[in-house]
């Protein structure tokens, strides 16, 4: 196991203040639309049009708010008070009610079988940052009656080079995952993978820098043949009965 554990970075109020703008969250944005679109489509398959969702490492609420707007009962779980305060303020401003829970996905993972409390668990851009990804997947599986949906940066993509560069020059180093190792880790939690889709042939940072949804859409469409090197694996898995 490597020593990656980036949770402390996300407690910084300065980071949280700039988080949404830097990632174009709440904008009409290509990357966020693809991400949220994947999660909502998979949850509709797993759970149906209504139910309860726990968003693990919810941050400022990219997924939590999207699910709450669709009428799901949402719990936002995160270890950063600053992130959850921001999420709560955004939810209140829209008249939405989201339950916020402060906790550590890894340290609070149950080490014995527990009664699931939600229909499904979702998580975006978190597995890459935690100290123990298997424990996080186990925690998500334990909380969910029907299944889980998550994403992770792929080793078979330029992400690996970016991370290697950051390790030398500075910047946040995150974990990249081998597709088969990740699906294997999910399967070991008693879940059956029902979808695993690589998305974003071009780096996410490039799309964010362009800030041009029609252009990004056209570029990704034209480069679909290179999808085997896409940066992120999006994965949905159902609980086996
Ligand atoms: C890159 S942000 C992603 C936030 C949000 N899911 C999104 O897609 O915008 C990572 C989030 O995971 C949270 N996080 C990281 N490690 C965690 C842990 N061990 N327990 C709980 N939350 C954690 C951080 O506090 C942060 O809010």
PDB file of C-alpha atoms and ligand atoms in Angstrom:
ATOM      1  CA  UNK A   1       0.000   0.000   0.000  1.00  0.00           C
ATOM      2  CA  UNK A   2       1.318   3.495  -0.839  1.00  0.00           C
ATOM      3  CA  UNK A   3       1.156   6.433   1.570  1.00  0.00           C
ATOM      4  CA  UNK A   4      -1.462   8.497  -0.273  1.00  0.00           C
ATOM      5  CA  UNK A   5      -4.066  10.087   2.010  1.00  0.00           C
ATOM      6  CA  UNK A   6      -5.129  13.544   0.823  1.00  0.00           C
ATOM      7  CA  UNK A   7      -7.990  14.203   3.217  1.00  0.00           C
ATOM      8  CA  UNK A   8      -6.225  17.008   5.097  1.00  0.00           C
ATOM      9  CA  UNK A   9      -5.985  19.070   1.865  1.00  0.00           C
ATOM     10  CA  UNK A  10      -9.778  19.290   1.732  1.00  0.00           C
ATOM     11  CA  UNK A  11     -10.140  20.765   5.211  1.00  0.00           C
ATOM     12  CA  UNK A  12      -8.564  23.991   4.036  1.00  0.00           C
ATOM     13  CA  UNK A  13     -11.133  26.811   3.913  1.00  0.00           C
ATOM     14  CA  UNK A  14      -9.089  28.520   1.183  1.00  0.00           C
ATOM     15  CA  UNK A  15      -9.310  25.405  -1.011  1.00  0.00           C
ATOM     16  CA  UNK A  16     -13.035  25.059  -0.373  1.00  0.00           C
ATOM     17  CA  UNK A  17     -13.638  28.727  -1.242  1.00  0.00           C
ATOM     18  CA  UNK A  18     -12.187  28.224  -4.718  1.00  0.00           C
ATOM     19  CA  UNK A  19     -13.258  24.609  -5.220  1.00  0.00           C
ATOM     20  CA  UNK A  20     -16.417  25.082  -7.315  1.00  0.00           C
ATOM     21  CA  UNK A  21     -14.962  27.788  -9.559  1.00  0.00           C
ATOM     22  CA  UNK A  22     -11.822  25.755 -10.242  1.00  0.00           C
ATOM     23  CA  UNK A  23     -13.864  22.715 -11.259  1.00  0.00           C
ATOM     24  CA  UNK A  24     -16.660  24.643 -12.977  1.00  0.00           C
ATOM     25  CA  UNK A  25     -19.172  23.008 -10.609  1.00  0.00           C
ATOM     26  CA  UNK A  26     -22.680  24.542 -10.948  1.00  0.00           C
ATOM     27  CA  UNK A  27     -21.796  25.788 -14.458  1.00  0.00           C
ATOM     28  CA  UNK A  28     -23.148  24.424 -17.738  1.00  0.00           C
ATOM     29  CA  UNK A  29     -20.011  22.325 -18.066  1.00  0.00           C
ATOM     30  CA  UNK A  30     -19.024  19.320 -20.172  1.00  0.00           C
ATOM     31  CA  UNK A  31     -17.065  17.413 -17.500  1.00  0.00           C
ATOM     32  CA  UNK A  32     -19.611  17.860 -14.718  1.00  0.00           C
ATOM     33  CA  UNK A  33     -22.482  16.969 -17.041  1.00  0.00           C
ATOM     34  CA  UNK A  34     -20.799  13.737 -18.130  1.00  0.00           C
ATOM     35  CA  UNK A  35     -19.982  12.815 -14.546  1.00  0.00           C
ATOM     36  CA  UNK A  36     -23.369  13.637 -13.057  1.00  0.00           C
ATOM     37  CA  UNK A  37     -25.096  12.090 -16.093  1.00  0.00           C
ATOM     38  CA  UNK A  38     -23.292   8.783 -15.549  1.00  0.00           C
ATOM     39  CA  UNK A  39     -24.130   8.651 -11.841  1.00  0.00           C
ATOM     40  CA  UNK A  40     -27.790   9.576 -12.240  1.00  0.00           C
ATOM     41  CA  UNK A  41     -28.310   7.091 -15.105  1.00  0.00           C
ATOM     42  CA  UNK A  42     -26.775   4.232 -13.113  1.00  0.00           C
ATOM     43  CA  UNK A  43     -28.718   5.087  -9.963  1.00  0.00           C
ATOM     44  CA  UNK A  44     -31.964   5.093 -11.946  1.00  0.00           C
ATOM     45  CA  UNK A  45     -31.103   1.506 -13.023  1.00  0.00           C
ATOM     46  CA  UNK A  46     -30.047   0.352  -9.559  1.00  0.00           C
ATOM     47  CA  UNK A  47     -32.596   2.139  -7.387  1.00  0.00           C
ATOM     48  CA  UNK A  48     -35.335   3.465  -9.654  1.00  0.00           C
ATOM     49  CA  UNK A  49     -36.716   7.010  -9.740  1.00  0.00           C
ATOM     50  CA  UNK A  50     -36.870   7.430  -5.933  1.00  0.00           C
ATOM     51  CA  UNK A  51     -34.883   6.222  -2.956  1.00  0.00           C
ATOM     52  CA  UNK A  52     -32.074   7.068  -0.575  1.00  0.00           C
ATOM     53  CA  UNK A  53     -28.505   7.824  -1.580  1.00  0.00           C
ATOM     54  CA  UNK A  54     -25.373   8.361   0.501  1.00  0.00           C
ATOM     55  CA  UNK A  55     -22.685  10.449  -1.223  1.00  0.00           C
ATOM     56  CA  UNK A  56     -19.281   9.434   0.172  1.00  0.00           C
ATOM     57  CA  UNK A  57     -16.774  12.302   0.119  1.00  0.00           C
ATOM     58  CA  UNK A  58     -19.561  14.601  -1.023  1.00  0.00           C
ATOM     59  CA  UNK A  59     -17.402  17.730  -1.064  1.00  0.00           C
ATOM     60  CA  UNK A  60     -19.384  20.823  -2.072  1.00  0.00           C
ATOM     61  CA  UNK A  61     -22.218  18.623  -3.348  1.00  0.00           C
ATOM     62  CA  UNK A  62     -21.703  18.016  -7.073  1.00  0.00           C
ATOM     63  CA  UNK A  63     -23.565  14.685  -6.796  1.00  0.00           C
ATOM     64  CA  UNK A  64     -25.574  15.317  -3.616  1.00  0.00           C
ATOM     65  CA  UNK A  65     -27.306  18.376  -5.057  1.00  0.00           C
ATOM     66  CA  UNK A  66     -27.992  16.656  -8.389  1.00  0.00           C
ATOM     67  CA  UNK A  67     -29.677  13.726  -6.623  1.00  0.00           C
ATOM     68  CA  UNK A  68     -31.602  15.983  -4.232  1.00  0.00           C
ATOM     69  CA  UNK A  69     -32.917  17.996  -7.202  1.00  0.00           C
ATOM     70  CA  UNK A  70     -34.202  14.722  -8.682  1.00  0.00           C
ATOM     71  CA  UNK A  71     -36.091  14.000  -5.462  1.00  0.00           C
ATOM     72  CA  UNK A  72     -33.825  11.351  -3.873  1.00  0.00           C
ATOM     73  CA  UNK A  73     -33.263  11.476  -0.104  1.00  0.00           C
ATOM     74  CA  UNK A  74     -29.571  12.329   0.153  1.00  0.00           C
ATOM     75  CA  UNK A  75     -26.991  11.985   2.900  1.00  0.00           C
ATOM     76  CA  UNK A  76     -23.710  13.798   2.261  1.00  0.00           C
ATOM     77  CA  UNK A  77     -20.779  12.174   4.085  1.00  0.00           C
ATOM     78  CA  UNK A  78     -17.393  13.903   4.290  1.00  0.00           C
ATOM     79  CA  UNK A  79     -14.512  14.442   6.705  1.00  0.00           C
ATOM     80  CA  UNK A  80     -14.252  18.156   5.889  1.00  0.00           C
ATOM     81  CA  UNK A  81     -16.458  20.488   7.911  1.00  0.00           C
ATOM     82  CA  UNK A  82     -15.714  23.309   5.470  1.00  0.00           C
ATOM     83  CA  UNK A  83     -16.866  21.221   2.497  1.00  0.00           C
ATOM     84  CA  UNK A  84     -20.088  20.187   4.237  1.00  0.00           C
ATOM     85  CA  UNK A  85     -20.849  23.777   5.313  1.00  0.00           C
ATOM     86  CA  UNK A  86     -20.546  24.888   1.696  1.00  0.00           C
ATOM     87  CA  UNK A  87     -22.743  22.010   0.517  1.00  0.00           C
ATOM     88  CA  UNK A  88     -25.356  22.784   3.163  1.00  0.00           C
ATOM     89  CA  UNK A  89     -25.424  26.482   2.228  1.00  0.00           C
ATOM     90  CA  UNK A  90     -25.954  25.632  -1.446  1.00  0.00           C
ATOM     91  CA  UNK A  91     -28.716  23.135  -0.608  1.00  0.00           C
ATOM     92  CA  UNK A  92     -30.517  25.644   1.614  1.00  0.00           C
ATOM     93  CA  UNK A  93     -30.259  28.341  -1.060  1.00  0.00           C
ATOM     94  CA  UNK A  94     -32.186  26.015  -3.386  1.00  0.00           C
ATOM     95  CA  UNK A  95     -34.666  24.962  -0.704  1.00  0.00           C
ATOM     96  CA  UNK A  96     -33.284  21.409  -0.692  1.00  0.00           C
ATOM     97  CA  UNK A  97     -32.779  19.287   2.383  1.00  0.00           C
ATOM     98  CA  UNK A  98     -29.603  17.175   2.500  1.00  0.00           C
ATOM     99  CA  UNK A  99     -28.476  15.374   5.671  1.00  0.00           C
ATOM    100  CA  UNK A 100     -24.790  16.121   6.313  1.00  0.00           C
ATOM    101  CA  UNK A 101     -22.611  13.642   8.211  1.00  0.00           C
ATOM    102  CA  UNK A 102     -19.047  14.373   9.275  1.00  0.00           C
ATOM    103  CA  UNK A 103     -16.866  11.263   9.313  1.00  0.00           C
ATOM    104  CA  UNK A 104     -13.948   9.357   7.850  1.00  0.00           C
ATOM    105  CA  UNK A 105     -14.768   6.907   5.059  1.00  0.00           C
ATOM    106  CA  UNK A 106     -11.815   4.690   5.932  1.00  0.00           C
ATOM    107  CA  UNK A 107     -11.546   4.975   9.728  1.00  0.00           C
ATOM    108  CA  UNK A 108     -15.335   4.648  10.172  1.00  0.00           C
ATOM    109  CA  UNK A 109     -15.711   1.675   7.809  1.00  0.00           C
ATOM    110  CA  UNK A 110     -17.505  -1.093   9.750  1.00  0.00           C
ATOM    111  CA  UNK A 111     -15.381  -4.175  10.369  1.00  0.00           C
ATOM    112  CA  UNK A 112     -18.386  -6.453  10.828  1.00  0.00           C
ATOM    113  CA  UNK A 113     -21.651  -6.838   8.847  1.00  0.00           C
ATOM    114  CA  UNK A 114     -24.114  -3.975   9.443  1.00  0.00           C
ATOM    115  CA  UNK A 115     -27.670  -3.335   8.303  1.00  0.00           C
ATOM    116  CA  UNK A 116     -27.527  -1.144   5.151  1.00  0.00           C
ATOM    117  CA  UNK A 117     -29.005   2.299   5.722  1.00  0.00           C
ATOM    118  CA  UNK A 118     -29.378   3.548   2.124  1.00  0.00           C
ATOM    119  CA  UNK A 119     -30.509   2.177  -1.214  1.00  0.00           C
ATOM    120  CA  UNK A 120     -27.198   3.086  -2.854  1.00  0.00           C
ATOM    121  CA  UNK A 121     -23.833   4.696  -2.182  1.00  0.00           C
ATOM    122  CA  UNK A 122     -22.143   6.973  -4.712  1.00  0.00           C
ATOM    123  CA  UNK A 123     -18.744   8.626  -4.741  1.00  0.00           C
ATOM    124  CA  UNK A 124     -16.957  10.845  -7.240  1.00  0.00           C
ATOM    125  CA  UNK A 125     -13.247  11.691  -7.175  1.00  0.00           C
ATOM    126  CA  UNK A 126     -12.634  10.311  -3.707  1.00  0.00           C
ATOM    127  CA  UNK A 127     -11.298   6.749  -4.033  1.00  0.00           C
ATOM    128  CA  UNK A 128      -8.143   8.244  -5.564  1.00  0.00           C
ATOM    129  CA  UNK A 129      -7.437  10.215  -2.360  1.00  0.00           C
ATOM    130  CA  UNK A 130      -8.140   7.825   0.521  1.00  0.00           C
ATOM    131  CA  UNK A 131      -5.603   5.835   2.541  1.00  0.00           C
ATOM    132  CA  UNK A 132      -7.317   2.484   1.958  1.00  0.00           C
ATOM    133  CA  UNK A 133      -9.468   2.160  -1.196  1.00  0.00           C
ATOM    134  CA  UNK A 134     -10.587  -1.403  -0.322  1.00  0.00           C
ATOM    135  CA  UNK A 135     -11.889  -0.199   3.044  1.00  0.00           C
ATOM    136  CA  UNK A 136     -13.745   2.640   1.313  1.00  0.00           C
ATOM    137  CA  UNK A 137     -15.388   0.264  -1.173  1.00  0.00           C
ATOM    138  CA  UNK A 138     -16.272  -2.023   1.759  1.00  0.00           C
ATOM    139  CA  UNK A 139     -17.851   0.923   3.592  1.00  0.00           C
ATOM    140  CA  UNK A 140     -19.900   1.896   0.528  1.00  0.00           C
ATOM    141  CA  UNK A 141     -21.026  -1.713   0.059  1.00  0.00           C
ATOM    142  CA  UNK A 142     -21.981  -2.025   3.735  1.00  0.00           C
ATOM    143  CA  UNK A 143     -24.207   1.076   3.608  1.00  0.00           C
ATOM    144  CA  UNK A 144     -26.108   0.183   0.435  1.00  0.00           C
ATOM    145  CA  UNK A 145     -29.028  -2.202  -0.072  1.00  0.00           C
ATOM    146  CA  UNK A 146     -28.886  -2.187  -3.877  1.00  0.00           C
ATOM    147  CA  UNK A 147     -25.434  -1.178  -5.022  1.00  0.00           C
ATOM    148  CA  UNK A 148     -22.748   1.424  -5.515  1.00  0.00           C
ATOM    149  CA  UNK A 149     -21.517   3.802  -8.226  1.00  0.00           C
ATOM    150  CA  UNK A 150     -18.028   5.317  -8.200  1.00  0.00           C
ATOM    151  CA  UNK A 151     -15.248   6.666 -10.384  1.00  0.00           C
ATOM    152  CA  UNK A 152     -11.460   6.364 -10.338  1.00  0.00           C
ATOM    153  CA  UNK A 153      -8.496   7.596 -12.395  1.00  0.00           C
ATOM    154  CA  UNK A 154      -7.076   4.858 -14.623  1.00  0.00           C
ATOM    155  CA  UNK A 155      -3.477   3.667 -14.660  1.00  0.00           C
ATOM    156  CA  UNK A 156      -3.824   3.035 -18.412  1.00  0.00           C
ATOM    157  CA  UNK A 157      -4.104   6.753 -19.092  1.00  0.00           C
ATOM    158  CA  UNK A 158      -1.969   9.930 -19.098  1.00  0.00           C
ATOM    159  CA  UNK A 159      -3.043  10.411 -15.441  1.00  0.00           C
ATOM    160  CA  UNK A 160      -0.199   8.180 -14.448  1.00  0.00           C
ATOM    161  CA  UNK A 161       2.313  10.509 -16.094  1.00  0.00           C
ATOM    162  CA  UNK A 162       0.707  13.567 -14.521  1.00  0.00           C
ATOM    163  CA  UNK A 163       0.917  11.996 -11.078  1.00  0.00           C
ATOM    164  CA  UNK A 164       4.554  10.953 -11.629  1.00  0.00           C
ATOM    165  CA  UNK A 165       5.346  14.547 -12.661  1.00  0.00           C
ATOM    166  CA  UNK A 166       3.581  15.965  -9.613  1.00  0.00           C
ATOM    167  CA  UNK A 167       5.506  13.593  -7.352  1.00  0.00           C
ATOM    168  CA  UNK A 168       8.695  15.250  -8.621  1.00  0.00           C
ATOM    169  CA  UNK A 169       7.614  18.853  -9.004  1.00  0.00           C
ATOM    170  CA  UNK A 170       4.907  19.260  -6.352  1.00  0.00           C
ATOM    171  CA  UNK A 171       1.120  19.246  -6.444  1.00  0.00           C
ATOM    172  CA  UNK A 172      -1.445  16.779  -5.185  1.00  0.00           C
ATOM    173  CA  UNK A 173      -0.466  13.181  -5.866  1.00  0.00           C
ATOM    174  CA  UNK A 174      -3.406  10.819  -6.195  1.00  0.00           C
ATOM    175  CA  UNK A 175      -3.793   7.107  -6.798  1.00  0.00           C
ATOM    176  CA  UNK A 176      -4.458   5.586 -10.226  1.00  0.00           C
ATOM    177  CA  UNK A 177      -6.182   2.233 -10.570  1.00  0.00           C
ATOM    178  CA  UNK A 178      -5.798  -0.798 -12.769  1.00  0.00           C
ATOM    179  CA  UNK A 179      -9.284  -1.535 -14.227  1.00  0.00           C
ATOM    180  CA  UNK A 180      -9.221  -5.239 -13.375  1.00  0.00           C
ATOM    181  CA  UNK A 181      -7.860  -4.707  -9.878  1.00  0.00           C
ATOM    182  CA  UNK A 182     -10.645  -2.200  -9.217  1.00  0.00           C
ATOM    183  CA  UNK A 183     -13.447  -4.431 -10.501  1.00  0.00           C
ATOM    184  CA  UNK A 184     -11.894  -7.292  -8.486  1.00  0.00           C
ATOM    185  CA  UNK A 185     -11.911  -5.188  -5.343  1.00  0.00           C
ATOM    186  CA  UNK A 186     -15.597  -4.369  -5.897  1.00  0.00           C
ATOM    187  CA  UNK A 187     -16.432  -8.036  -6.534  1.00  0.00           C
ATOM    188  CA  UNK A 188     -14.748  -9.048  -3.255  1.00  0.00           C
ATOM    189  CA  UNK A 189     -17.349  -6.962  -1.436  1.00  0.00           C
ATOM    190  CA  UNK A 190     -20.133  -9.224  -2.752  1.00  0.00           C
ATOM    191  CA  UNK A 191     -21.093  -6.806  -5.539  1.00  0.00           C
ATOM    192  CA  UNK A 192     -21.565  -7.652  -9.214  1.00  0.00           C
ATOM    193  CA  UNK A 193     -20.168  -5.084 -11.627  1.00  0.00           C
ATOM    194  CA  UNK A 194     -22.980  -4.146 -14.023  1.00  0.00           C
ATOM    195  CA  UNK A 195     -21.150  -1.375 -15.869  1.00  0.00           C
ATOM    196  CA  UNK A 196     -17.553  -0.175 -16.227  1.00  0.00           C
ATOM    197  CA  UNK A 197     -17.097   2.658 -18.701  1.00  0.00           C
ATOM    198  CA  UNK A 198     -13.891   4.640 -19.397  1.00  0.00           C
ATOM    199  CA  UNK A 199     -14.720   8.315 -20.066  1.00  0.00           C
ATOM    200  CA  UNK A 200     -12.660  11.408 -21.039  1.00  0.00           C
ATOM    201  CA  UNK A 201     -10.160  10.653 -23.778  1.00  0.00           C
ATOM    202  CA  UNK A 202      -8.729  14.149 -23.365  1.00  0.00           C
ATOM    203  CA  UNK A 203      -7.514  15.240 -19.905  1.00  0.00           C
ATOM    204  CA  UNK A 204     -10.238  16.659 -17.679  1.00  0.00           C
ATOM    205  CA  UNK A 205      -7.998  19.694 -17.021  1.00  0.00           C
ATOM    206  CA  UNK A 206      -8.026  20.504 -20.724  1.00  0.00           C
ATOM    207  CA  UNK A 207     -11.829  20.455 -20.874  1.00  0.00           C
ATOM    208  CA  UNK A 208     -12.019  22.687 -17.802  1.00  0.00           C
ATOM    209  CA  UNK A 209      -9.511  25.096 -19.333  1.00  0.00           C
ATOM    210  CA  UNK A 210     -11.487  25.218 -22.595  1.00  0.00           C
ATOM    211  CA  UNK A 211     -14.745  25.838 -20.745  1.00  0.00           C
ATOM    212  CA  UNK A 212     -16.564  25.234 -24.023  1.00  0.00           C
ATOM    213  CA  UNK A 213     -19.184  22.474 -23.846  1.00  0.00           C
ATOM    214  CA  UNK A 214     -19.934  22.149 -27.593  1.00  0.00           C
ATOM    215  CA  UNK A 215     -16.210  22.033 -28.413  1.00  0.00           C
ATOM    216  CA  UNK A 216     -15.489  19.450 -25.705  1.00  0.00           C
ATOM    217  CA  UNK A 217     -18.447  17.361 -26.882  1.00  0.00           C
ATOM    218  CA  UNK A 218     -17.178  17.418 -30.472  1.00  0.00           C
ATOM    219  CA  UNK A 219     -13.585  16.629 -29.462  1.00  0.00           C
ATOM    220  CA  UNK A 220     -14.534  13.662 -27.287  1.00  0.00           C
ATOM    221  CA  UNK A 221     -16.875  12.372 -29.973  1.00  0.00           C
ATOM    222  CA  UNK A 222     -14.148  12.618 -32.616  1.00  0.00           C
ATOM    223  CA  UNK A 223     -11.586  10.928 -30.363  1.00  0.00           C
ATOM    224  CA  UNK A 224     -13.850   8.105 -29.229  1.00  0.00           C
ATOM    225  CA  UNK A 225     -11.484   5.579 -30.847  1.00  0.00           C
ATOM    226  CA  UNK A 226      -8.910   6.454 -28.133  1.00  0.00           C
ATOM    227  CA  UNK A 227     -11.303   5.648 -25.289  1.00  0.00           C
ATOM    228  CA  UNK A 228      -9.096   2.723 -24.181  1.00  0.00           C
ATOM    229  CA  UNK A 229      -6.709   5.389 -22.816  1.00  0.00           C
ATOM    230  CA  UNK A 230      -9.481   7.471 -21.233  1.00  0.00           C
ATOM    231  CA  UNK A 231      -8.615   9.057 -17.908  1.00  0.00           C
ATOM    232  CA  UNK A 232     -11.420   7.838 -15.652  1.00  0.00           C
ATOM    233  CA  UNK A 233     -13.249   4.556 -15.088  1.00  0.00           C
ATOM    234  CA  UNK A 234     -16.885   4.962 -14.073  1.00  0.00           C
ATOM    235  CA  UNK A 235     -18.262   1.859 -12.432  1.00  0.00           C
ATOM    236  CA  UNK A 236     -21.635   0.635 -11.165  1.00  0.00           C
ATOM    237  CA  UNK A 237     -22.141  -2.553  -9.172  1.00  0.00           C
ATOM    238  CA  UNK A 238     -25.192  -4.221  -7.659  1.00  0.00           C
ATOM    239  CA  UNK A 239     -25.477  -6.163  -4.458  1.00  0.00           C
ATOM    240  CA  UNK A 240     -25.772  -9.860  -5.163  1.00  0.00           C
ATOM    241  CA  UNK A 241     -28.841 -11.378  -3.535  1.00  0.00           C
TER     242      UNK A 241
HETATM  243  C1  LIG B   1     -11.751  15.857  -4.778  1.00  0.00           C
HETATM  244  S1  LIG B   1     -12.946  16.067  -3.551  1.00  0.00           S
HETATM  245  C2  LIG B   1     -14.411  15.402  -4.366  1.00  0.00           C
HETATM  246  C3  LIG B   1     -15.676  16.042  -3.843  1.00  0.00           C
HETATM  247  C4  LIG B   1     -16.938  15.690  -4.628  1.00  0.00           C
HETATM  248  N1  LIG B   1     -17.250  14.290  -4.537  1.00  0.00           N
HETATM  249  C5  LIG B   1     -16.791  16.127  -6.062  1.00  0.00           C
HETATM  250  O1  LIG B   1     -16.825  15.264  -6.955  1.00  0.00           O
HETATM  251  O2  LIG B   1     -16.668  17.330  -6.298  1.00  0.00           O
HETATM  252  C6  LIG B   1     -12.581  14.798  -2.371  1.00  0.00           C
HETATM  253  C7  LIG B   1     -13.503  14.811  -1.166  1.00  0.00           C
HETATM  254  O3  LIG B   1     -13.324  13.603  -0.434  1.00  0.00           O
HETATM  255  C8  LIG B   1     -13.260  13.914   0.935  1.00  0.00           C
HETATM  256  N2  LIG B   1     -12.453  12.881   1.588  1.00  0.00           N
HETATM  257  C9  LIG B   1     -11.185  12.527   1.302  1.00  0.00           C
HETATM  258  N3  LIG B   1     -10.771  11.553   2.122  1.00  0.00           N
HETATM  259  C10 LIG B   1     -11.814  11.283   2.950  1.00  0.00           C
HETATM  260  C11 LIG B   1     -12.024  10.371   4.035  1.00  0.00           C
HETATM  261  N4  LIG B   1     -11.066   9.547   4.439  1.00  0.00           N
HETATM  262  N5  LIG B   1     -13.221  10.381   4.657  1.00  0.00           N
HETATM  263  C12 LIG B   1     -14.209  11.222   4.275  1.00  0.00           C
HETATM  264  N6  LIG B   1     -14.076  12.106   3.252  1.00  0.00           N
HETATM  265  C13 LIG B   1     -12.895  12.129   2.601  1.00  0.00           C
HETATM  266  C14 LIG B   1     -12.614  15.274   1.001  1.00  0.00           C
HETATM  267  O4  LIG B   1     -12.878  15.932   2.221  1.00  0.00           O
HETATM  268  C15 LIG B   1     -13.221  15.957  -0.224  1.00  0.00           C
HETATM  269  O5  LIG B   1     -14.410  16.622   0.103  1.00  0.00           O
END
